């Protein structure tokens, strides 16, 4: 499969169409997609699903920020409720408006965590790219893969029924006793929790599929340390998905029983232990934050190396740090409970939490070292990658005062925590997702996006994101508690900045949306390897053919050997080697 | 003119039984790779099963530590003989399940179907014993007419389902949480014991019933000669599942029945 022979290859191979080629008429195509076991189509279906959920969760977030711009409060003179978009229900009582606010932030949290960010990168980009990067034709269990997607949709439908029926107000963590005694109309909570339970199965099946795929479907010539680092991080994620999610499953099942039959396990009135719920919940949900961030790191490895044209500094250290993060993630759940557990266990969990900083810092330093003397192209994926390094560093470092017991007691449940995890989850995962979407968009759709519009969107998101969330560190350290619908006047200017920032952020996302839609409609045809990448997904058509590769690939070079490999499927002379080709180096496989 | 003996002729592909015609899915290089992956996937799934039940074991440990009286009193009501019988039933079924894999490998089609049937019957017997002799009397006070325990209690004379069930006054009501209605409880925390008991054994019984469904599917396929030495993936992985269901009971039995 020497691509140098076919430099302009749109018709390379010729006999086999792209995976996007419609099968017959409209309904035949719909049926084909709904029953497909092709990992690329399932990845695209996930992408549409998670971006829809991102929109729903984003709207809820904007509503929360809008409320905080002008919060619900009683006018001291007239005694009437003023402010707030939610307060129209009762002119003299702030409670109905505040309850809507509670439902809105719960909706935001639950949708963003369970329906957007956990499945986002692994299920959408991971599904699309993992088999391609391994040189495989599909994931290990293609039918199970489709089953995961249907479980995702099915679980989301349960959750949406709960939301449309009035929503729940417990926060995304479903803490007992909020979730077992408040809100007598309990069916919505049961539906929401059941939805998340089903989503958990979807996540387990995806993870299981990926672990087996990485073990069993690497192409000839690809050892463990020839895999792209994207695959290493997705592999570490998949292990966490498989080992942590079942514990959430049993916890949610017990919660449903508690709500329906008052079984007393979490209800202190019957001798149960509400803190046990917190232990169970965080035993899953802390590893789950690494389910969220590791795939973000996965993307950064690829975008950084390709757009800086440098071999990743310390490949093995980066690969093992992913596994180390996955391992340590199971030992730190107690740091969510510093105020509700014993002093000794708090001290132990605090110490263990600091350990996570080590592999994370290994990655950060290696990435920065990779940039050194690279030939960096400042396109949208690379700008987002640098954006990630900047915001993720802030997010990671602000985790330190939260892991320290004495400072955490002051910062606990304040906006400092809100800002910290948004810097990690949004400044980390969402930003990495945007880097990845731009990086692989040509491969996935066969169309180029507009680079100028992409860069403009990136700057808007950068300004909007930092405006929205940086001020929240200051608010939090001055005592603004999280999840409150109202506040004292001193915080007003900071909330104003934050809300205006959220609008800039919206403008940035809309720029990307328009850019992507325009690209689908009128975008230029993408070359097979627009960035000169060396991983195997660039060694097939854009978009890939149905069976991924024209011939079974045989790996002959490492994923980051930019110094001595001509990238596959590029025009002659397009990617000149940095140095003369050493004797015995691969011209191209 | 000589005729060729039919036995010396190679069979046409369409005349072969399905298990000899099995072709691996196109993304695998060999049948063996496909089989190994299926087994590996199942082992991972079993790890998730263990972790699912570990939540229950954890709840068990916490509440036994917090309310030891409720645990000794509650366990007192469980009859180790039923639990022991069910343990034997499951162990036998695990043996027949293992044998059915062996039968598939040796192409013993008749024995394969026999062992699968036997496994299904054991699973159904387990569920029958659990519901009829354990759950029903404790929950509601209704005893099956063949239940030996009926003779130790005063029969109220009320019967149901044509005499199949007899009611005993003051025996039922041992239910989880706020449904608890047993008048002679000695510890105020006994409802939690019953919650842990019903939920852990209930989820286990659900797994047994799922196993019945899976093994019936194997039987349906064995009838069509889908399994043989060249292809027995489904028998192997359902077998693995069945052993974990058995293993979980091996832990539940002593923890629930043998602690007084």
mmCIF file of C-alpha atoms in Angstrom, chain A residues 37 137-143 201 204-205 208 211-212 215-220 242-244 246-247 249-250 253-254 257 261-265 270-273 276 280 283 552, chain B residues 25-29 33-34 36-42 44-45 47-49 51-56 58-59 62-63 66-67 176-179 188-189 191-192 195-196 199 203:
data_model
loop_
_atom_site.group_PDB
_atom_site.id
_atom_site.type_symbol
_atom_site.label_atom_id
_atom_site.label_comp_id
_atom_site.label_asym_id
_atom_site.label_seq_id
_atom_site.Cartn_x
_atom_site.Cartn_y
_atom_site.Cartn_z
ATOM 1 C CA UNK A 37 -22.557 -2.325 13.047
ATOM 2 C CA UNK A 137 -11.625 -3.370 10.413
ATOM 3 C CA UNK A 138 -13.915 -2.836 13.388
ATOM 4 C CA UNK A 139 -14.135 -3.019 17.173
ATOM 5 C CA UNK A 140 -14.064 -6.478 18.766
ATOM 6 C CA UNK A 141 -17.842 -6.760 19.241
ATOM 7 C CA UNK A 142 -19.638 -4.667 16.597
ATOM 8 C CA UNK A 143 -23.160 -5.691 17.603
ATOM 9 C CA UNK A 201 -24.592 -0.168 30.966
ATOM 10 C CA UNK A 204 -19.649 -0.485 30.476
ATOM 11 C CA UNK A 205 -20.235 -2.107 27.087
ATOM 12 C CA UNK A 208 -15.394 -3.600 27.509
ATOM 13 C CA UNK A 211 -10.312 -3.103 26.091
ATOM 14 C CA UNK A 212 -10.757 -6.277 24.033
ATOM 15 C CA UNK A 215 -5.708 -6.376 23.204
ATOM 16 C CA UNK A 216 -6.786 -8.440 20.238
ATOM 17 C CA UNK A 217 -7.076 -6.331 17.102
ATOM 18 C CA UNK A 218 -3.777 -4.510 16.673
ATOM 19 C CA UNK A 219 -2.526 -4.836 13.122
ATOM 20 C CA UNK A 220 0.572 -6.906 12.282
ATOM 21 C CA UNK A 242 -15.502 -1.335 33.157
ATOM 22 C CA UNK A 243 -14.377 -1.372 36.781
ATOM 23 C CA UNK A 244 -16.121 1.679 38.258
ATOM 24 C CA UNK A 246 -20.989 -1.368 38.102
ATOM 25 C CA UNK A 247 -20.644 0.200 41.553
ATOM 26 C CA UNK A 249 -25.203 0.635 39.007
ATOM 27 C CA UNK A 250 -25.835 -1.031 42.365
ATOM 28 C CA UNK A 253 -30.557 0.516 42.105
ATOM 29 C CA UNK A 254 -30.485 0.807 45.900
ATOM 30 C CA UNK A 257 -35.527 0.923 46.054
ATOM 31 C CA UNK A 261 -39.974 1.152 49.205
ATOM 32 C CA UNK A 262 -37.937 2.991 51.849
ATOM 33 C CA UNK A 263 -35.615 0.040 52.378
ATOM 34 C CA UNK A 264 -33.698 2.051 54.971
ATOM 35 C CA UNK A 265 -30.163 1.503 53.687
ATOM 36 C CA UNK A 270 -34.728 3.736 59.579
ATOM 37 C CA UNK A 271 -31.159 3.209 60.826
ATOM 38 C CA UNK A 272 -29.543 3.648 57.400
ATOM 39 C CA UNK A 273 -26.455 5.656 56.581
ATOM 40 C CA UNK A 276 -22.697 5.323 52.765
ATOM 41 C CA UNK A 280 -20.776 4.431 46.976
ATOM 42 C CA UNK A 283 -16.404 5.347 44.408
ATOM 43 C CA UNK A 552 -4.592 -4.847 5.738
ATOM 44 C CA UNK B 25 -16.781 -12.346 11.412
ATOM 45 C CA UNK B 26 -14.772 -10.462 8.762
ATOM 46 C CA UNK B 27 -12.848 -8.231 11.184
ATOM 47 C CA UNK B 28 -11.105 -11.218 12.799
ATOM 48 C CA UNK B 29 -8.129 -12.898 11.232
ATOM 49 C CA UNK B 33 -8.853 -15.005 17.599
ATOM 50 C CA UNK B 34 -12.611 -14.483 17.582
ATOM 51 C CA UNK B 36 -10.337 -15.759 22.477
ATOM 52 C CA UNK B 37 -11.790 -12.261 22.236
ATOM 53 C CA UNK B 38 -15.275 -13.482 23.147
ATOM 54 C CA UNK B 39 -13.870 -15.213 26.214
ATOM 55 C CA UNK B 40 -11.829 -12.177 27.216
ATOM 56 C CA UNK B 41 -14.883 -9.956 26.838
ATOM 57 C CA UNK B 42 -16.910 -12.284 29.012
ATOM 58 C CA UNK B 44 -14.365 -8.512 31.773
ATOM 59 C CA UNK B 45 -18.125 -8.634 32.041
ATOM 60 C CA UNK B 47 -15.523 -8.505 36.652
ATOM 61 C CA UNK B 48 -18.360 -5.985 36.382
ATOM 62 C CA UNK B 49 -20.742 -8.533 37.909
ATOM 63 C CA UNK B 51 -18.204 -5.287 41.344
ATOM 64 C CA UNK B 52 -21.979 -4.928 41.144
ATOM 65 C CA UNK B 53 -22.410 -7.462 43.940
ATOM 66 C CA UNK B 54 -19.491 -5.973 45.855
ATOM 67 C CA UNK B 55 -21.752 -2.984 46.551
ATOM 68 C CA UNK B 56 -24.183 -5.337 48.280
ATOM 69 C CA UNK B 58 -20.136 -3.706 51.272
ATOM 70 C CA UNK B 59 -23.579 -2.649 52.519
ATOM 71 C CA UNK B 62 -21.291 -1.849 57.098
ATOM 72 C CA UNK B 63 -24.675 -2.662 58.584
ATOM 73 C CA UNK B 66 -23.391 -1.003 62.890
ATOM 74 C CA UNK B 67 -26.264 -3.262 63.949
ATOM 75 C CA UNK B 176 -37.475 -4.821 53.782
ATOM 76 C CA UNK B 177 -37.464 -1.296 55.174
ATOM 77 C CA UNK B 178 -40.735 0.459 55.795
ATOM 78 C CA UNK B 179 -42.708 -2.556 54.499
ATOM 79 C CA UNK B 188 -35.326 -2.076 65.699
ATOM 80 C CA UNK B 189 -32.893 -2.398 62.785
ATOM 81 C CA UNK B 191 -35.822 -4.084 58.500
ATOM 82 C CA UNK B 192 -32.326 -3.246 57.198
ATOM 83 C CA UNK B 195 -33.493 -5.142 52.883
ATOM 84 C CA UNK B 196 -30.001 -6.525 52.421
ATOM 85 C CA UNK B 199 -32.047 -7.264 47.503
ATOM 86 C CA UNK B 203 -30.610 -9.678 42.295
#
